[in-house]
Amino acid sequence: MMCKFSVEYVFGSLDKALAAELFDFWNLNQASYQAELKSFRSHGDLSEIEPLLSKQKVLKRQPGAIARNQEGSIVGVVFVVLRELEAHLNLGSHAYFQRMYVLPQARSSRLANQLYKKFLEGFIGSVELRDHRASTLMAENINPGLQEGFMRRYFARLGFTMLGSNRLGGEVWLLKLRNQFIF
């Protein structure tokens, strides 16, 4: 029997109720998320989560999209972090860095696909909500089980370009974003 779920785009619309729900979600699941990240790392320093990005502090972290089960509980989240980029990368001064986490018991390719597509569709269209300095969205695929041809074709169909592999074993993908300065 397939579990029903709903997916919603939430970037730029974080209210107190959703913030409280996400706080509870991460309180319950942060340890398993970090353990999973650690298990995927082939080598290197786990504290360096975004190895291509500068060591400067996160400028802003936001949820991008969430998935809920039929009871209404959050079972998955796509989140983005705005960071400064190292100048030698020639990718602009800032970028959004994206991650997705779905609870193990809720994982399915259908849910992951719908959650990610809902996020991308909304994020690409949210020019006025994004920081105008960021002209790229970067994604690191660290799950070795997903570093296969089907996943590479999936990212390419979504408009991403593979930058390569980093020293921690992840594949780094880049999507150019349209941006504009709004004042």
mmCIF file of C-alpha atoms in Angstrom, residues 29-93:
data_model
loop_
_atom_site.group_PDB
_atom_site.id
_atom_site.type_symbol
_atom_site.label_atom_id
_atom_site.label_comp_id
_atom_site.label_asym_id
_atom_site.label_seq_id
_atom_site.Cartn_x
_atom_site.Cartn_y
_atom_site.Cartn_z
ATOM 1 C CA ASN A 29 15.880 13.822 13.284
ATOM 2 C CA GLN A 30 19.124 15.840 13.408
ATOM 3 C CA ALA A 31 21.148 12.969 14.881
ATOM 4 C CA SER A 32 20.010 10.460 12.248
ATOM 5 C CA TYR A 33 20.569 13.039 9.491
ATOM 6 C CA GLN A 34 24.127 13.705 10.694
ATOM 7 C CA ALA A 35 24.808 9.962 11.081
ATOM 8 C CA GLU A 36 23.641 9.395 7.512
ATOM 9 C CA LEU A 37 25.842 12.218 6.219
ATOM 10 C CA LYS A 38 28.787 10.736 8.076
ATOM 11 C CA SER A 39 28.141 7.265 6.654
ATOM 12 C CA PHE A 40 28.185 8.671 3.106
ATOM 13 C CA ARG A 41 31.490 10.455 3.492
ATOM 14 C CA SER A 42 34.249 8.326 2.040
ATOM 15 C CA HIS A 43 36.943 10.346 3.803
ATOM 16 C CA GLY A 44 37.672 13.826 5.033
ATOM 17 C CA ASP A 45 36.415 16.146 7.718
ATOM 18 C CA LEU A 46 32.657 15.895 8.319
ATOM 19 C CA SER A 47 32.617 19.424 9.707
ATOM 20 C CA GLU A 48 33.379 20.710 6.207
ATOM 21 C CA ILE A 49 29.901 20.093 4.821
ATOM 22 C CA GLU A 50 30.170 22.380 1.782
ATOM 23 C CA PRO A 51 33.798 21.838 0.765
ATOM 24 C CA LEU A 52 33.660 23.989 -2.374
ATOM 25 C CA LEU A 53 32.344 26.964 -0.478
ATOM 26 C CA SER A 54 34.279 29.379 1.616
ATOM 27 C CA LYS A 55 34.769 28.820 5.311
ATOM 28 C CA GLN A 56 32.801 31.986 6.023
ATOM 29 C CA LYS A 57 29.646 31.685 8.066
ATOM 30 C CA VAL A 58 26.308 30.767 6.593
ATOM 31 C CA LEU A 59 24.585 33.984 5.564
ATOM 32 C CA LYS A 60 21.074 32.531 5.552
ATOM 33 C CA ARG A 61 19.504 29.068 5.913
ATOM 34 C CA GLN A 62 15.917 28.540 4.764
ATOM 35 C CA PRO A 63 13.495 25.715 4.061
ATOM 36 C CA GLY A 64 12.637 25.437 0.373
ATOM 37 C CA ALA A 65 9.970 22.742 0.261
ATOM 38 C CA ILE A 66 8.446 20.233 2.635
ATOM 39 C CA ALA A 67 6.668 16.913 2.321
ATOM 40 C CA ARG A 68 3.981 15.816 4.743
ATOM 41 C CA ASN A 69 2.512 12.382 5.333
ATOM 42 C CA GLN A 70 -1.248 11.786 5.349
ATOM 43 C CA GLU A 71 -1.368 12.699 9.049
ATOM 44 C CA GLY A 72 0.161 16.093 8.257
ATOM 45 C CA SER A 73 3.570 15.479 9.841
ATOM 46 C CA ILE A 74 6.695 16.667 8.038
ATOM 47 C CA VAL A 75 8.538 13.672 6.549
ATOM 48 C CA GLY A 76 10.928 15.473 4.205
ATOM 49 C CA VAL A 77 12.500 18.848 3.639
ATOM 50 C CA VAL A 78 14.577 20.593 0.997
ATOM 51 C CA PHE A 79 16.600 23.426 2.488
ATOM 52 C CA VAL A 80 18.930 26.009 1.023
ATOM 53 C CA VAL A 81 21.862 27.878 2.477
ATOM 54 C CA LEU A 82 23.171 31.156 1.091
ATOM 55 C CA ARG A 83 26.969 31.257 1.245
ATOM 56 C CA GLU A 84 29.812 33.301 -0.147
ATOM 57 C CA LEU A 85 31.908 31.552 -2.776
ATOM 58 C CA GLU A 86 35.644 31.449 -3.110
ATOM 59 C CA ALA A 87 36.670 33.907 -5.862
ATOM 60 C CA HIS A 88 38.871 31.333 -7.640
ATOM 61 C CA LEU A 89 35.773 29.236 -8.507
ATOM 62 C CA ASN A 90 34.619 31.912 -10.996
ATOM 63 C CA LEU A 91 30.975 31.204 -10.143
ATOM 64 C CA GLY A 92 30.050 34.618 -8.771
ATOM 65 C CA SER A 93 30.294 35.968 -5.259
#
